[in-house]
CSV table of C-alpha atoms and ligand atoms in Angstrom, one decimal:
chain,number,residue,atom,x,y,z
A,1,UNK,CA,0.0,0.0,0.0
A,2,UNK,CA,2.9,2.4,0.7
A,3,UNK,CA,4.5,1.8,-2.7
A,4,UNK,CA,2.7,4.3,-4.8
A,5,UNK,CA,3.3,6.1,-8.1
A,6,UNK,CA,6.4,4.6,-9.8
A,7,UNK,CA,7.8,3.0,-6.7
A,8,UNK,CA,8.7,-0.7,-6.9
A,9,UNK,CA,11.1,-3.3,-5.7
A,10,UNK,CA,13.6,-4.0,-8.5
A,11,UNK,CA,15.2,-7.3,-9.5
A,12,UNK,CA,18.2,-6.6,-7.2
A,13,UNK,CA,15.7,-6.4,-4.3
A,14,UNK,CA,16.2,-2.7,-3.9
A,15,UNK,CA,13.6,0.0,-3.7
A,16,UNK,CA,13.2,1.9,-7.0
A,17,UNK,CA,11.5,5.2,-7.6
A,18,UNK,CA,11.1,7.2,-10.8
A,19,UNK,CA,12.9,4.3,-12.6
A,20,UNK,CA,16.1,4.7,-10.4
A,21,UNK,CA,17.5,2.5,-7.8
A,22,UNK,CA,17.3,4.3,-4.4
A,23,UNK,CA,20.9,3.2,-3.7
A,24,UNK,CA,22.1,5.1,-6.8
A,25,UNK,CA,20.3,8.2,-5.6
A,26,UNK,CA,22.0,7.8,-2.2
A,27,UNK,CA,25.4,7.3,-3.9
A,28,UNK,CA,24.9,10.5,-6.0
A,29,UNK,CA,23.2,12.8,-3.6
A,30,UNK,CA,23.9,11.5,-0.1
A,31,UNK,CA,21.5,11.2,2.8
A,32,UNK,CA,19.2,12.3,4.3
A,33,UNK,CA,17.5,12.8,0.9
A,34,UNK,CA,14.0,13.9,0.1
A,35,UNK,CA,12.9,12.2,-3.2
A,36,UNK,CA,9.9,13.3,-5.1
A,37,UNK,CA,8.4,11.0,-7.7
A,38,UNK,CA,7.4,13.4,-10.5
A,39,UNK,CA,5.1,11.0,-12.2
A,40,UNK,CA,3.4,10.1,-8.9
A,41,UNK,CA,2.9,13.8,-8.1
A,42,UNK,CA,1.5,14.6,-11.5
A,43,UNK,CA,-0.8,11.6,-11.4
A,44,UNK,CA,-2.2,12.8,-8.0
A,45,UNK,CA,-2.8,16.3,-9.5
A,46,UNK,CA,-4.6,14.8,-12.5
A,47,UNK,CA,-6.7,12.4,-10.5
A,48,UNK,CA,-8.1,15.2,-8.4
A,49,UNK,CA,-8.6,17.4,-11.4
A,50,UNK,CA,-10.4,14.7,-13.4
A,51,UNK,CA,-12.5,13.4,-10.6
A,52,UNK,CA,-13.9,16.8,-9.6
A,53,UNK,CA,-14.1,18.3,-13.1
A,54,UNK,CA,-16.3,15.5,-14.3
A,55,UNK,CA,-19.0,17.0,-12.0
A,56,UNK,CA,-18.8,20.6,-13.2
A,57,UNK,CA,-16.9,23.8,-12.8
A,58,UNK,CA,-14.2,23.0,-10.3
A,59,UNK,CA,-10.8,24.6,-9.5
A,60,UNK,CA,-8.3,22.3,-7.9
A,61,UNK,CA,-5.9,24.5,-6.0
A,62,UNK,CA,-2.9,22.6,-4.7
A,63,UNK,CA,-2.1,23.6,-1.2
A,64,UNK,CA,1.5,24.8,-1.4
A,65,UNK,CA,2.0,24.7,2.4
A,66,UNK,CA,2.3,20.9,2.1
A,67,UNK,CA,5.3,21.2,-0.2
A,68,UNK,CA,6.4,24.2,-2.2
A,69,UNK,CA,9.5,25.2,-4.0
A,70,UNK,CA,10.0,26.7,-7.5
A,71,UNK,CA,10.2,23.4,-9.3
A,72,UNK,CA,7.1,22.0,-7.6
A,73,UNK,CA,5.1,25.2,-8.5
A,74,UNK,CA,6.2,24.8,-12.1
A,75,UNK,CA,4.8,21.2,-12.1
A,76,UNK,CA,1.5,22.4,-10.5
A,77,UNK,CA,1.2,25.2,-13.1
A,78,UNK,CA,1.9,22.7,-15.9
A,79,UNK,CA,-0.8,20.4,-14.6
A,80,UNK,CA,-3.3,23.3,-14.9
A,81,UNK,CA,-4.1,23.4,-11.2
A,82,UNK,CA,-4.6,26.5,-9.1
A,83,UNK,CA,-2.4,27.2,-6.0
A,84,UNK,CA,-3.3,27.9,-2.5
A,85,UNK,CA,-0.6,30.1,-0.8
A,86,UNK,CA,-0.5,31.3,2.8
A,87,UNK,CA,2.3,33.8,3.0
A,88,UNK,CA,4.3,36.3,1.0
A,89,UNK,CA,7.1,33.6,0.9
A,90,UNK,CA,4.8,31.1,-0.8
A,91,UNK,CA,3.4,33.7,-3.1
A,92,UNK,CA,7.0,34.8,-4.0
A,93,UNK,CA,8.0,31.2,-4.7
A,94,UNK,CA,4.9,30.8,-7.0
A,95,UNK,CA,5.7,34.0,-8.9
A,96,UNK,CA,9.3,32.9,-9.4
A,97,UNK,CA,7.9,29.8,-11.0
A,98,UNK,CA,5.8,32.1,-13.3
A,99,UNK,CA,2.6,30.6,-11.8
A,100,UNK,CA,-0.4,32.3,-13.3
A,101,UNK,CA,-1.4,34.8,-10.6
A,102,UNK,CA,-5.1,34.5,-11.5
A,103,UNK,CA,-5.1,30.9,-10.4
A,104,UNK,CA,-3.6,31.7,-7.0
A,105,UNK,CA,-5.7,31.8,-3.8
A,106,UNK,CA,-4.2,33.7,-0.9
A,107,UNK,CA,-4.9,32.6,2.6
A,108,UNK,CA,-3.7,33.5,6.1
A,109,UNK,CA,-5.2,34.6,9.4
A,110,UNK,CA,-2.8,37.5,9.8
A,111,UNK,CA,-1.7,38.7,6.4
A,112,UNK,CA,0.4,41.8,6.9
A,113,UNK,CA,0.3,45.0,4.8
A,114,UNK,CA,3.2,44.0,2.7
A,115,UNK,CA,1.7,40.7,1.8
A,116,UNK,CA,-1.6,42.2,1.0
A,117,UNK,CA,0.0,44.8,-1.3
A,118,UNK,CA,2.0,42.1,-3.0
A,119,UNK,CA,-1.1,40.0,-3.6
A,120,UNK,CA,-3.0,43.0,-5.0
A,121,UNK,CA,-0.1,44.1,-7.1
A,122,UNK,CA,0.4,40.8,-8.9
A,123,UNK,CA,-3.3,40.2,-9.1
A,124,UNK,CA,-3.9,37.0,-7.3
A,125,UNK,CA,-7.2,35.3,-8.2
A,126,UNK,CA,-8.8,35.4,-4.8
A,127,UNK,CA,-7.8,36.6,-1.3
A,128,UNK,CA,-9.5,34.6,1.4
A,129,UNK,CA,-10.3,37.1,4.2
A,130,UNK,CA,-10.1,35.6,7.6
A,131,UNK,CA,-11.4,38.2,10.0
A,132,UNK,CA,-12.8,41.8,10.4
A,133,UNK,CA,-9.4,43.4,10.9
A,134,UNK,CA,-8.3,42.0,7.5
A,135,UNK,CA,-11.5,43.1,5.8
A,136,UNK,CA,-10.8,46.7,6.8
A,137,UNK,CA,-7.1,46.5,6.0
A,138,UNK,CA,-7.7,45.0,2.6
A,139,UNK,CA,-10.5,47.4,1.8
A,140,UNK,CA,-8.3,50.4,2.6
A,141,UNK,CA,-5.1,49.1,0.8
A,142,UNK,CA,-7.2,48.2,-2.3
A,143,UNK,CA,-8.6,51.7,-2.1
A,144,UNK,CA,-5.1,53.2,-2.0
A,145,UNK,CA,-4.0,51.1,-4.9
A,146,UNK,CA,-7.2,51.9,-6.8
A,147,UNK,CA,-8.2,48.4,-7.4
A,148,UNK,CA,-11.0,46.1,-6.3
A,149,UNK,CA,-10.1,42.8,-4.6
A,150,UNK,CA,-11.9,39.6,-5.4
A,151,UNK,CA,-12.4,37.9,-2.0
A,152,UNK,CA,-13.9,34.9,-0.4
A,153,UNK,CA,-14.7,34.9,3.3
A,154,UNK,CA,-13.3,32.1,5.4
A,155,UNK,CA,-16.1,30.6,7.5
A,156,UNK,CA,-15.7,28.3,10.5
A,157,UNK,CA,-18.7,26.1,10.1
A,158,UNK,CA,-18.4,24.3,13.5
A,159,UNK,CA,-17.7,20.8,12.1
A,160,UNK,CA,-15.5,18.6,14.1
A,161,UNK,CA,-13.5,16.4,11.8
A,162,UNK,CA,-12.0,13.2,13.2
A,163,UNK,CA,-8.3,13.9,13.1
A,164,UNK,CA,-5.6,15.1,15.4
A,165,UNK,CA,-6.7,18.1,17.4
A,166,UNK,CA,-3.7,20.2,16.2
A,167,UNK,CA,-4.8,19.8,12.6
A,168,UNK,CA,-8.5,20.4,13.1
A,169,UNK,CA,-9.7,23.8,12.0
A,170,UNK,CA,-13.4,23.7,11.4
A,171,UNK,CA,-14.5,23.5,15.0
A,172,UNK,CA,-15.6,26.7,16.8
A,173,UNK,CA,-12.7,27.2,19.0
A,174,UNK,CA,-10.0,28.0,16.4
A,175,UNK,CA,-8.1,31.1,15.4
A,176,UNK,CA,-9.3,30.8,11.8
A,177,UNK,CA,-12.2,32.4,10.1
A,178,UNK,CA,-15.6,33.9,10.8
A,179,UNK,CA,-17.7,31.7,13.1
A,180,UNK,CA,-20.9,30.5,11.5
A,181,UNK,CA,-23.2,29.4,14.3
A,182,UNK,CA,-23.0,32.6,16.3
A,183,UNK,CA,-23.8,34.9,13.4
A,184,UNK,CA,-20.3,36.3,13.0
A,185,UNK,CA,-20.0,35.0,9.5
A,186,UNK,CA,-23.2,36.7,8.4
A,187,UNK,CA,-21.9,39.9,10.0
A,188,UNK,CA,-18.7,39.4,8.0
A,189,UNK,CA,-20.7,39.1,4.8
A,190,UNK,CA,-22.5,42.3,5.5
A,191,UNK,CA,-19.2,44.1,6.2
A,192,UNK,CA,-17.7,42.7,3.0
A,193,UNK,CA,-20.7,43.8,0.9
A,194,UNK,CA,-20.3,47.3,2.4
A,195,UNK,CA,-16.7,47.5,1.5
A,196,UNK,CA,-16.5,49.4,-1.8
A,197,UNK,CA,-13.1,48.0,-2.7
A,198,UNK,CA,-14.0,44.4,-2.1
A,199,UNK,CA,-15.9,42.1,-4.4
A,200,UNK,CA,-17.2,39.1,-2.4
A,201,UNK,CA,-17.2,36.2,-4.8
A,202,UNK,CA,-17.8,33.3,-2.4
A,203,UNK,CA,-17.2,31.4,0.8
A,204,UNK,CA,-14.4,29.3,2.0
A,205,UNK,CA,-14.1,26.7,4.8
A,206,UNK,CA,-11.5,24.1,5.7
A,207,UNK,CA,-12.4,21.6,8.4
A,208,UNK,CA,-9.0,20.0,9.0
A,209,UNK,CA,-6.4,17.8,7.6
A,210,UNK,CA,-5.8,14.0,7.2
A,211,UNK,CA,-9.5,13.4,7.2
A,212,UNK,CA,-11.0,10.0,6.1
A,213,UNK,CA,-14.5,10.6,7.1
A,214,UNK,CA,-16.6,11.8,4.1
A,215,UNK,CA,-19.5,12.7,6.4
A,216,UNK,CA,-17.6,15.6,7.9
A,217,UNK,CA,-17.1,17.0,4.4
A,218,UNK,CA,-20.7,16.4,3.4
A,219,UNK,CA,-21.8,18.1,6.6
A,220,UNK,CA,-19.5,21.1,6.1
A,221,UNK,CA,-20.6,21.4,2.4
A,222,UNK,CA,-24.3,21.3,3.5
A,223,UNK,CA,-23.8,24.0,6.1
A,224,UNK,CA,-22.0,26.2,3.6
A,225,UNK,CA,-24.7,25.8,1.0
A,226,UNK,CA,-27.3,26.6,3.6
A,227,UNK,CA,-25.4,29.7,4.5
A,228,UNK,CA,-25.1,30.6,0.8
A,229,UNK,CA,-28.9,30.4,0.6
A,230,UNK,CA,-29.3,32.5,3.7
A,231,UNK,CA,-27.0,35.2,2.3
A,232,UNK,CA,-28.9,35.3,-1.0
A,233,UNK,CA,-32.2,35.5,0.8
A,234,UNK,CA,-31.1,38.2,3.2
A,235,UNK,CA,-28.9,40.4,1.0
A,236,UNK,CA,-29.7,39.3,-2.6
A,237,UNK,CA,-26.0,38.7,-3.1
A,238,UNK,CA,-25.2,35.6,-5.2
A,239,UNK,CA,-22.1,33.6,-4.4
A,240,UNK,CA,-20.1,32.5,-7.4
A,241,UNK,CA,-17.5,30.4,-5.5
A,242,UNK,CA,-17.6,27.8,-2.9
A,243,UNK,CA,-14.2,26.7,-1.6
A,244,UNK,CA,-14.3,23.7,0.7
A,245,UNK,CA,-10.6,23.6,1.5
A,246,UNK,CA,-8.4,20.5,1.6
A,247,UNK,CA,-7.7,17.8,4.2
A,248,UNK,CA,-8.1,14.6,2.2
A,249,UNK,CA,-6.4,11.9,4.2
A,250,UNK,CA,-3.7,9.6,2.8
A,251,UNK,CA,-2.1,6.3,3.8
A,252,UNK,CA,0.7,6.5,6.2
A,253,UNK,CA,0.5,3.3,8.1
A,254,UNK,CA,-1.7,0.3,8.8
A,255,UNK,CA,-5.2,1.4,9.8
A,256,UNK,CA,-5.3,4.4,7.4
A,257,UNK,CA,-8.1,3.9,4.9
A,258,UNK,CA,-7.9,6.8,2.4
A,259,UNK,CA,-10.9,7.7,0.3
A,260,UNK,CA,-10.3,8.1,-3.4
A,261,UNK,CA,-10.6,11.5,-5.1
A,262,UNK,CA,-13.6,10.1,-7.1
A,263,UNK,CA,-15.4,9.4,-3.8
A,264,UNK,CA,-14.6,12.8,-2.4
A,265,UNK,CA,-15.8,14.4,-5.6
A,266,UNK,CA,-19.1,12.5,-5.5
A,267,UNK,CA,-19.7,13.3,-1.9
A,268,UNK,CA,-19.0,17.0,-2.3
A,269,UNK,CA,-20.4,17.7,-5.7
A,270,UNK,CA,-23.7,15.8,-5.2
A,271,UNK,CA,-24.2,17.7,-1.9
A,272,UNK,CA,-23.5,21.0,-3.7
A,273,UNK,CA,-25.9,20.2,-6.6
A,274,UNK,CA,-28.7,18.8,-4.4
A,275,UNK,CA,-28.6,21.8,-2.1
A,276,UNK,CA,-28.4,24.3,-5.0
A,277,UNK,CA,-31.6,22.6,-6.3
A,278,UNK,CA,-33.2,22.6,-2.9
A,279,UNK,CA,-32.6,26.3,-2.3
A,280,UNK,CA,-33.0,27.4,-5.9
A,281,UNK,CA,-29.3,28.6,-6.1
A,282,UNK,CA,-27.0,28.8,-9.1
A,283,UNK,CA,-24.5,26.0,-8.7
A,284,UNK,CA,-21.3,27.7,-7.6
A,285,UNK,CA,-17.8,27.1,-9.0
A,286,UNK,CA,-16.3,24.7,-6.4
A,287,UNK,CA,-12.8,25.1,-5.3
A,288,UNK,CA,-10.9,22.4,-3.4
A,289,UNK,CA,-7.4,22.7,-1.9
A,290,UNK,CA,-5.7,19.3,-1.6
A,291,UNK,CA,-2.1,19.5,-0.4
A,292,UNK,CA,-1.1,16.3,1.4
A,293,UNK,CA,-3.1,14.0,-1.0
A,294,UNK,CA,-1.0,15.3,-3.9
A,295,UNK,CA,2.4,15.8,-2.4
A,296,UNK,CA,2.4,13.3,0.5
A,297,UNK,CA,2.5,9.9,-1.3
A,298,UNK,CA,4.8,11.2,-4.0
A,299,UNK,CA,7.7,11.8,-1.6
A,300,UNK,CA,10.0,9.5,0.3
A,301,UNK,CA,13.0,10.2,2.6
A,302,UNK,CA,16.2,8.1,2.4
A,303,UNK,CA,18.3,7.9,5.5
A,304,UNK,CA,21.5,6.1,6.4
A,305,UNK,CA,21.3,3.9,9.5
A,306,UNK,CA,24.1,4.6,12.1
A,307,UNK,CA,24.1,3.7,15.7
A,308,UNK,CA,22.0,1.3,17.8
A,309,UNK,CA,20.9,1.0,21.3
A,310,UNK,CA,19.2,-2.0,22.9
A,311,UNK,CA,17.2,-1.4,26.1
A,312,UNK,CA,17.0,-4.8,27.5
A,313,UNK,CA,13.5,-6.2,27.5
A,314,UNK,CA,12.1,-2.9,26.2
A,315,UNK,CA,13.1,-2.0,22.7
A,316,UNK,CA,15.9,-1.6,20.2
A,317,UNK,CA,16.6,1.9,18.9
A,318,UNK,CA,18.1,2.4,15.5
A,319,UNK,CA,19.3,5.9,14.7
A,320,UNK,CA,19.4,7.5,11.3
A,321,UNK,CA,21.2,10.6,10.0
A,322,UNK,CA,18.1,12.9,10.1
A,323,UNK,CA,15.1,13.2,12.4
A,324,UNK,CA,12.8,15.8,13.7
A,325,UNK,CA,14.7,18.6,11.8
A,326,UNK,CA,13.5,17.1,8.5
A,327,UNK,CA,10.3,15.4,9.8
A,328,UNK,CA,8.8,16.8,12.9
A,329,UNK,CA,5.4,15.1,12.4
A,330,UNK,CA,5.8,12.3,15.0
A,331,UNK,CA,7.0,14.7,17.6
A,332,UNK,CA,4.2,17.1,16.9
A,333,UNK,CA,1.2,14.9,16.0
A,334,UNK,CA,2.2,11.4,17.0
A,335,UNK,CA,2.2,10.7,13.2
A,336,UNK,CA,2.9,7.2,12.0
A,337,UNK,CA,5.0,6.2,9.0
A,338,UNK,CA,5.8,3.1,7.0
A,339,UNK,CA,9.3,2.3,6.0
A,340,UNK,CA,11.5,-0.3,4.5
A,341,UNK,CA,15.2,-0.9,4.1
A,342,UNK,CA,15.9,0.2,0.5
A,343,UNK,CA,18.9,-2.2,0.2
A,344,UNK,CA,17.0,-5.2,1.6
A,345,UNK,CA,13.5,-4.4,0.2
A,346,UNK,CA,12.9,-8.1,-0.7
A,347,UNK,CA,13.9,-9.5,2.6
A,348,UNK,CA,11.4,-10.7,5.2
A,349,UNK,CA,11.0,-8.9,8.5
A,350,UNK,CA,13.4,-10.2,11.1
A,351,UNK,CA,13.1,-7.7,14.1
A,352,UNK,CA,11.0,-4.9,15.5
A,353,UNK,CA,12.9,-1.7,16.0
A,354,UNK,CA,12.2,2.0,16.7
A,355,UNK,CA,13.7,4.6,14.5
A,356,UNK,CA,15.3,7.6,16.2
A,357,UNK,CA,16.8,10.7,14.7
A,358,UNK,CA,20.1,12.3,15.6
A,359,UNK,CA,18.8,15.4,17.4
A,360,UNK,CA,19.5,16.0,21.1
A,361,UNK,CA,15.9,15.4,22.2
A,362,UNK,CA,14.2,12.2,23.4
A,363,UNK,CA,11.2,13.1,21.4
A,364,UNK,CA,13.2,13.0,18.2
A,365,UNK,CA,11.7,9.8,16.9
A,366,UNK,CA,10.6,8.9,13.4
A,367,UNK,CA,8.8,5.6,13.9
A,368,UNK,CA,8.0,3.5,16.9
A,369,UNK,CA,8.0,-0.3,16.6
A,370,UNK,CA,8.4,-1.2,13.0
A,371,UNK,CA,9.2,-4.6,11.6
A,372,UNK,CA,12.2,-4.6,9.4
A,373,UNK,CA,14.8,-7.1,8.1
A,374,UNK,CA,17.9,-7.4,10.3
A,375,UNK,CA,19.1,-3.7,10.5
A,376,UNK,CA,22.8,-3.0,10.2
A,377,UNK,CA,24.8,0.3,10.2
A,378,UNK,CA,25.0,1.5,6.6
A,379,UNK,CA,21.5,0.2,5.6
A,380,UNK,CA,19.3,2.7,3.8
A,381,UNK,CA,16.0,3.4,5.4
A,382,UNK,CA,13.2,4.7,3.1
A,383,UNK,CA,10.4,6.3,4.9
A,384,UNK,CA,7.2,6.7,2.8
A,385,UNK,CA,4.6,9.4,2.3
A,386,UNK,CA,7.0,12.1,3.4
A,387,UNK,CA,6.3,14.5,0.5
A,388,UNK,CA,3.9,16.6,2.6
A,389,UNK,CA,4.7,18.7,5.6
A,390,UNK,CA,8.2,17.3,6.0
A,391,UNK,CA,10.5,19.8,4.1
A,392,UNK,CA,7.7,22.3,4.5
A,393,UNK,CA,8.1,22.1,8.3
A,394,UNK,CA,11.8,21.5,8.5
A,395,UNK,CA,14.2,23.4,10.6
A,396,UNK,CA,17.9,23.7,11.4
A,397,UNK,CA,17.4,22.4,14.9
A,398,UNK,CA,20.8,21.5,16.3
A,399,UNK,CA,22.2,23.4,13.4
A,400,UNK,CA,21.6,20.5,11.1
A,401,UNK,CA,21.8,21.5,7.4
A,402,UNK,CA,18.6,20.7,5.6
A,403,UNK,CA,18.7,17.7,3.2
A,404,UNK,CA,18.7,17.9,-0.5
A,405,UNK,CA,15.5,17.2,-2.6
A,406,UNK,CA,15.6,15.4,-5.9
A,407,UNK,CA,12.9,15.1,-8.5
A,408,UNK,CA,13.0,11.7,-10.2
A,409,UNK,CA,11.3,10.7,-13.4
A,410,UNK,CA,11.9,8.0,-16.0
A,411,UNK,CA,15.4,7.2,-14.9
A,412,UNK,CA,16.6,10.8,-14.4
A,413,UNK,CA,17.2,12.5,-11.1
A,414,UNK,CA,17.5,16.3,-10.7
A,415,UNK,CA,18.1,18.4,-7.7
A,416,UNK,CA,15.2,20.7,-6.9
A,417,UNK,CA,16.7,21.8,-3.6
A,418,UNK,CA,20.4,22.0,-2.8
A,419,UNK,CA,21.6,20.3,0.3
A,420,UNK,CA,22.5,23.0,2.9
A,421,UNK,CA,26.1,23.4,3.9
A,422,UNK,CA,27.6,24.5,7.1
A,423,UNK,CA,28.3,27.8,5.4
A,424,UNK,CA,24.5,28.1,4.8
A,425,UNK,CA,23.9,27.5,8.5
A,426,UNK,CA,25.9,30.6,9.5
A,427,UNK,CA,24.9,32.7,6.4
A,428,UNK,CA,22.7,35.1,8.3
A,429,UNK,CA,24.7,35.1,11.5
A,430,UNK,CA,26.1,38.5,12.5
A,431,UNK,CA,28.8,39.4,15.0
A,432,UNK,CA,28.6,42.8,16.6
A,433,UNK,CA,31.8,44.8,16.4
A,434,UNK,CA,32.3,44.6,20.2
A,435,UNK,CA,32.6,40.8,20.1
A,436,UNK,CA,35.3,40.8,17.5
A,437,UNK,CA,38.8,40.0,18.6
A,438,UNK,CA,41.4,42.8,18.2
B,1,LIG,N1,-6.6,24.7,2.7
B,1,LIG,C1,-6.4,25.3,3.9
B,1,LIG,C2,-7.1,26.6,4.2
B,1,LIG,C3,-5.6,24.7,4.9
B,1,LIG,O1,-5.5,25.3,6.0
B,1,LIG,C4,-4.9,23.5,4.6
B,1,LIG,C5,-4.0,22.9,5.5
B,1,LIG,C6,-5.1,22.9,3.3
B,1,LIG,C7,-6.0,23.6,2.4
B,1,LIG,C8,-4.4,21.7,2.9
B,1,LIG,O2,-4.7,20.6,3.7
B,1,LIG,P1,-4.3,19.1,3.3
B,1,LIG,O3,-5.0,18.8,2.0
B,1,LIG,O4,-2.8,19.2,3.0
B,1,LIG,O5,-4.6,18.3,4.4
B,1,LIG,N2,1.2,20.4,9.4
B,1,LIG,C9,0.0,19.5,9.5
B,1,LIG,C10,-1.0,19.8,8.5
B,1,LIG,C11,-1.6,21.2,8.7
B,1,LIG,C12,-2.6,21.6,7.6
B,1,LIG,C13,-2.8,23.0,7.6
B,1,LIG,N3,-3.8,23.4,6.7
B,1,LIG,C14,0.5,18.1,9.2
B,1,LIG,O6,1.7,17.9,9.1
B,1,LIG,O7,-0.3,17.1,9.3
């Protein structure tokens, strides 16, 4: 199940990805190494696009927060998707990739003036307004810049998705969006309609991430359509867009049962269409923002195994040359991962080990209790589904240089992110004159 895209075990019994033996990648680029399967990534883009487009007018906007750099934005642009960005940095990256600005959706709960100016200047397709402060700020900056901003309002529908509480966002007690049940969202709509420099095109919601349960999506879509009807009835304003966010869950480890894009599409689109009929509304353009489901399964991380520690009667720790600095998801969310030894991919399991990183912190673990063939120093561990929220959340904790990232496709491998060097680590360090030696 964790072998997706072009991943397979080759005749030498090694893991292969993008038509290349993982061991060759390691030889050429070193470890830790993030590897992105271009074909797998593109297939995931197409699958969402095709599944949803078969139901009507849909924009699939890839959520760049899951994995973004210039090469990735180029691929997303080539696949004809839109792009959800959440900061000036993500917007800048997209623009460097010549991503068509009209297909960009700009999110964020605290966009600053500079970010807002940048978004208006380049003409992003939609700005998703998160709160009253931003409504005012955007209206006045758009006024100064003599333009009218196309906006959607982010609504918090009060849907509790079944996922880790840190990645739930649709419930009431969250920093994001205008709350629906207490009338704040309706007030926000009123304020938006009274803002001369804003053009309210639609509503947005995002209920959380790594969600398997289609009912939470149906429920949120229902509430948003009801609200759309309420707005039209109360104000006469017709909503052209309905953005239901991202959050589509993927397979990480046993027990994860992902729903296919076709099933999501059916659940969301039939709900939209039924409710439009029921309330006599025009069917809005639907926007979805999958991040993890596109980038996650397309990425693996290769590590070299180093030291071991056996805690008698408890467990065996196996340490690799990366850890929480390149994948903080276990430490943060208790995330689970699948892995294999790339150089022993055809060998049966022989022991249960726990995979630790090399950071100075007990919580620096990558996987608890995984069955692997006999693990030895020098083995190459491949961790699956690390394309999303690994590089994106990486750090230089312990002053570890960030790994390189390669894009593999049909037997070729190209760097899309250089490995950081020690010189990169101190690049922005400054030493005040008074600390300098005579
Ligand atoms: N749209 C909005 C407004 C979002 O806030 C997010 C994710 C997405 C789309 C994309 O969600 P996805 O399809 O990737 O699940 N760092 C966490 C995930 C945080 C997600 C934040 N928002 C993790 O590593 O699991």
